[in-house]
XYZ file of C-alpha atoms in Angstrom:
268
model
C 126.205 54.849 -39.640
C 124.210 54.495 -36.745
C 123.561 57.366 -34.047
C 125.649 58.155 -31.219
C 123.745 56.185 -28.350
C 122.967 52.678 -30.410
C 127.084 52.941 -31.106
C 127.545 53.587 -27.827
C 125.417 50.313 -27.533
C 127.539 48.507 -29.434
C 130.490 49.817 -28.243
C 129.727 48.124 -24.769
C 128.432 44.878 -26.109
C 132.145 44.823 -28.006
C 134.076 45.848 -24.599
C 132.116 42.432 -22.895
C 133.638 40.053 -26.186
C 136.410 41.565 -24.916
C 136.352 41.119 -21.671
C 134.866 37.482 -22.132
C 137.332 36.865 -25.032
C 140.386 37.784 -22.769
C 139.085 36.062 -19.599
C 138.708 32.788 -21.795
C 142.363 32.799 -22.600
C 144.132 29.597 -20.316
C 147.175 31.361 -20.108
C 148.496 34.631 -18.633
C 149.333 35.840 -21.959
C 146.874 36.876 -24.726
C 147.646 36.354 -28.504
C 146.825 39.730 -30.773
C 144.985 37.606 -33.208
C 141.682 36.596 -30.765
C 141.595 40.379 -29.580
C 142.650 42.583 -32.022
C 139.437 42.156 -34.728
C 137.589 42.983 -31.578
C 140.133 45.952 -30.482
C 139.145 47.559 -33.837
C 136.198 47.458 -34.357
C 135.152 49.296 -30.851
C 137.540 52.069 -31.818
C 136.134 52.522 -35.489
C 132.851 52.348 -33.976
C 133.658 55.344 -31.187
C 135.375 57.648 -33.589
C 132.835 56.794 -36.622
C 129.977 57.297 -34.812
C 130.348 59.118 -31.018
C 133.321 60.973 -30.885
C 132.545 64.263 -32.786
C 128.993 64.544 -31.644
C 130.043 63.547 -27.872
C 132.589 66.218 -27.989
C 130.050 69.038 -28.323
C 127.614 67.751 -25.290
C 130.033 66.643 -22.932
C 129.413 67.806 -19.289
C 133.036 66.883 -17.739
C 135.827 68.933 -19.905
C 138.448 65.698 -20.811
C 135.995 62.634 -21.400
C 136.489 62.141 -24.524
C 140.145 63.301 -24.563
C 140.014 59.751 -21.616
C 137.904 57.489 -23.634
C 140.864 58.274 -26.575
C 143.391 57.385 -24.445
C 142.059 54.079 -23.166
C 141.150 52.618 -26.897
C 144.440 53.994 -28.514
C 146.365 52.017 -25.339
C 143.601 48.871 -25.793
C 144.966 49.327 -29.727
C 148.103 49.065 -28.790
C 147.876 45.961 -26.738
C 146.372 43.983 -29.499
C 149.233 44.400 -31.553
C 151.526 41.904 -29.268
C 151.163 39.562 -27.056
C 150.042 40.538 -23.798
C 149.137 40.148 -20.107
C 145.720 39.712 -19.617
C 145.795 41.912 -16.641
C 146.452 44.805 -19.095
C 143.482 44.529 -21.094
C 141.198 43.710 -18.093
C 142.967 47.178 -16.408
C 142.136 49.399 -19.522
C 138.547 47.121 -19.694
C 138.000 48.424 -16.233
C 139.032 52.138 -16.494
C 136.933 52.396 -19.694
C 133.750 50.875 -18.824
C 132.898 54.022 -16.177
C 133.708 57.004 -19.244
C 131.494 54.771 -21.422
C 128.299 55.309 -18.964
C 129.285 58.841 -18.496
C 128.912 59.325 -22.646
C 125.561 57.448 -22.216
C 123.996 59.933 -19.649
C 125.312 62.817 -21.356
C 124.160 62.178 -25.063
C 121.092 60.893 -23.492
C 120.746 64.718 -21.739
C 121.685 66.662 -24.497
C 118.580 64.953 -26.554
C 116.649 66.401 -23.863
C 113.848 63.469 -24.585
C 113.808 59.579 -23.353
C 115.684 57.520 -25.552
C 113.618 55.689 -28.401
C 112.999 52.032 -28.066
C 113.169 50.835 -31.387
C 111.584 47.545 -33.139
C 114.333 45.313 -35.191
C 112.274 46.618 -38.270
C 112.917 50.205 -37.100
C 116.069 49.414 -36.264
C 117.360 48.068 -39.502
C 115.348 49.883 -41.328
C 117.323 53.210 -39.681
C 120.224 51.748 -39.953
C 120.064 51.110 -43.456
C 119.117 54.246 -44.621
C 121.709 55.896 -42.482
C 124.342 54.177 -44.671
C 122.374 54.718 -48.124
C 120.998 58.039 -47.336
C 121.273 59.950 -44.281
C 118.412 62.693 -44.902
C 115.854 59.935 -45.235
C 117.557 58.288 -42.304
C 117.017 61.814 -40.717
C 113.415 61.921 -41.896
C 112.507 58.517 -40.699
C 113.900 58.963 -37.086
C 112.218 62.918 -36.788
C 108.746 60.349 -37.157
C 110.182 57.764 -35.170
C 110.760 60.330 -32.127
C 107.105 62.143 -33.407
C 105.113 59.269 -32.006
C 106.878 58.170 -29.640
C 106.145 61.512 -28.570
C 102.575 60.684 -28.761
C 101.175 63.757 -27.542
C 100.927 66.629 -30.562
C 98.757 68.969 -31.624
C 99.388 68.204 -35.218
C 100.780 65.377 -37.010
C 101.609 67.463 -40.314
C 104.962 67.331 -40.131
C 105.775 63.742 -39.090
C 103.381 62.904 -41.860
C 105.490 64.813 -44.602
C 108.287 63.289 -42.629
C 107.732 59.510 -43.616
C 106.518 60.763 -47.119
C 110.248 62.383 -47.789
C 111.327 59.078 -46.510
C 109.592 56.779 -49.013
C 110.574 59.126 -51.884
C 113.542 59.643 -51.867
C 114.569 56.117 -51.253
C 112.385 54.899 -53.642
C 113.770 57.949 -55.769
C 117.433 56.352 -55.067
C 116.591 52.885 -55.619
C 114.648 53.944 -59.017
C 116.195 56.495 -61.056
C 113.815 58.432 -63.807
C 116.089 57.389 -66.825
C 116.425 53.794 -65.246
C 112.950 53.604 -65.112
C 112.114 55.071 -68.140
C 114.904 52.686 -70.401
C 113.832 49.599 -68.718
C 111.995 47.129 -71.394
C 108.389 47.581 -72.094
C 107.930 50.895 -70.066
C 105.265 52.957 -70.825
C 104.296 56.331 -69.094
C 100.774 56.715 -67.876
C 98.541 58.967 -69.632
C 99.146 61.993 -69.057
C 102.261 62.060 -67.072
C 106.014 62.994 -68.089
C 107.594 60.938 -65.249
C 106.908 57.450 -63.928
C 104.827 57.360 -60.929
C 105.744 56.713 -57.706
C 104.083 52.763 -58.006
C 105.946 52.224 -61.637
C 109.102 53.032 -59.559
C 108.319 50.368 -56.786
C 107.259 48.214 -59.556
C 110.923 48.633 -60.802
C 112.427 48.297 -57.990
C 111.093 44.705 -57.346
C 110.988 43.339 -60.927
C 114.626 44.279 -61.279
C 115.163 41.619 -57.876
C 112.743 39.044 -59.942
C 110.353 39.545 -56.899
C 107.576 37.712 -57.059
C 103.962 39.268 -58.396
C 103.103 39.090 -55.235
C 105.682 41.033 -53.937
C 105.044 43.762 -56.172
C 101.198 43.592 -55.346
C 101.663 44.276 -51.353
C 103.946 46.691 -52.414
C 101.794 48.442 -54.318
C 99.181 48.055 -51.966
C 101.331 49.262 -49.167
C 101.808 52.715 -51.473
C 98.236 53.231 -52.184
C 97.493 52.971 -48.016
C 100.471 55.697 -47.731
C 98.714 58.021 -50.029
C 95.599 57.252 -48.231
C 96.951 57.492 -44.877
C 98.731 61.026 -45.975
C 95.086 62.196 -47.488
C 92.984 61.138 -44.429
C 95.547 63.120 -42.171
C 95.125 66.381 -44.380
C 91.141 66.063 -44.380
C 91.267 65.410 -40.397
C 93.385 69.117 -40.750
C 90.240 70.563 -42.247
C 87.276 69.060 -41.036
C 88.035 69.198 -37.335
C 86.855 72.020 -35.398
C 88.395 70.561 -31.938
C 91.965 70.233 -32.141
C 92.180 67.564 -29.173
C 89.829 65.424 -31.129
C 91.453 65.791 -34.770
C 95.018 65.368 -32.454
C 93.759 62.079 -31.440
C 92.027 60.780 -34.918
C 95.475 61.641 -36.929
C 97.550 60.124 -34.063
C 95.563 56.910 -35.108
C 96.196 57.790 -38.887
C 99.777 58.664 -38.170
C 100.385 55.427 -36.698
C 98.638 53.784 -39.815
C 101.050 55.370 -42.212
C 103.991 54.429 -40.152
C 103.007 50.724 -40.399
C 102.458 50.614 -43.890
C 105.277 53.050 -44.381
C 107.617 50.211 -42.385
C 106.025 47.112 -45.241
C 107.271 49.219 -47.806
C 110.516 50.301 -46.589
C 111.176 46.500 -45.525
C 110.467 45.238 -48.839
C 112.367 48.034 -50.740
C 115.427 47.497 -48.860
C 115.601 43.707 -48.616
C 114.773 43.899 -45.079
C 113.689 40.248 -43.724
């Protein structure tokens, strides 16, 4: 499920197939069937994603109660033939409440809106539908750097690290793991390892050796990256110059964090 502003996003990129959709039509009336896929899917968007958190950070008491009104009567349209004046009214009385929901959600996260890569994106996206605390983990270090400007980078660090477990967790059971042919635990250890998980994970999609190599590698500089940001903790006296070196370090896990994810979640 994706957050309230990219819905509201995609909410306004469906109102303009709409609008384009309805416009295209050569006569004055409008068949349901080249609407009403489009009809729907705005309004499950809005009340999957935007209406309940829009409700509680609404500046203007009725908004949402008006954006209801105008997709239950766009709804309805779809479900006959139509005038296209009637859609392109409704089109036009929406379009202004949909801005208003913008500036308001964008003022109740009291911080500019984050400007996401595609691999970001999807890779959000993804784990919002799979699991929503990693999602929630991934998007607190998302907003961290884009931040840029902290005294410590602890947290965002632990952050991706909750991330990458517990999807790889998800993806890679114990038991699975453990009564897959030819597994062996490593000396010494009662559970597979993080990297015997990954390695799981990719030999059960016949990836590649390859693959399962810059995967691996990927892990390794994630455990590195994590390690050089808790020496920087310690062996810095000055905290704007350890601030600096582990915003370097924080960006280097985040990039190798992003392989990993990618590759874990079939992201191309």
């Amino acid at each position: 499920m994706p957050d309230a502003l990219t819905a509201l996003d995609q909410i306004s990129e469906g109102v303009a197939k709409l609008t384009a959709t309805v416009e295209a039509t050569r006569s004055k009336m409008v068949q349901p069937a080249t609407v009403q896929p489009i009809a729907r899917e705005i309004a499950r968007i809005y009340f999957d994603s935007v209406r309940t958190q829009l409700t509680t950070v609404q500046n203007r008491a009725g908004l949402v109660e008006e954006i209801d009104f105008v997709l239950q009567k766009i709804l309805q349209l779809a479900t006959a033939i139509r005038e296209k004046d009637a859609y392109l009214g409704q089109i036009s009385e929406v379009r202004p409440y949909l801005l208003e929901a913008t500036i308001d959600l964008m003022k109740a996260r009291g911080a500019p809106r984050l400007l996401l890569s595609e691999t970001e994106r999807a890779i959000l996206e993804t784990l919002a539908k799979m699991l929503p605390v990693a999602a929630a983990s991934y998007e607190q270090a998302l907003t961290d750097i884009a931040q840029s400007k902290r005294v410590s980078w602890r947290g965002s660090a632990t952050e991706l690290r909750e991330a990458l477990r517990e999807t790889i967790d998800y993806l890679a059971p114990d038991e699975k793991v453990m009564s897959s042919a030819g597994f062996q635990l490593e000396k010494g250890q009662t559970l597979p390892t993080q990297k015997e998980k990954v390695r799981f994970i990719l030999r059960a999609r016949k990836s590649t050796s390859a693959a399962v190599s810059v995967a691996e590698g990927s892990l390794n500089t994630v455990d590195e990256s994590i390690a050089a940001l808790a020496r920087s903790t310690y062996t810095r006296g000055s905290a704007s110059t350890h601030a600096v070196t582990d915003a370097t370090e924080i960006r280097k896990l985040k990039r190798y964090a992003d392989a990993l994810l990618a590759e874990l979640l079939e992201i191309p």
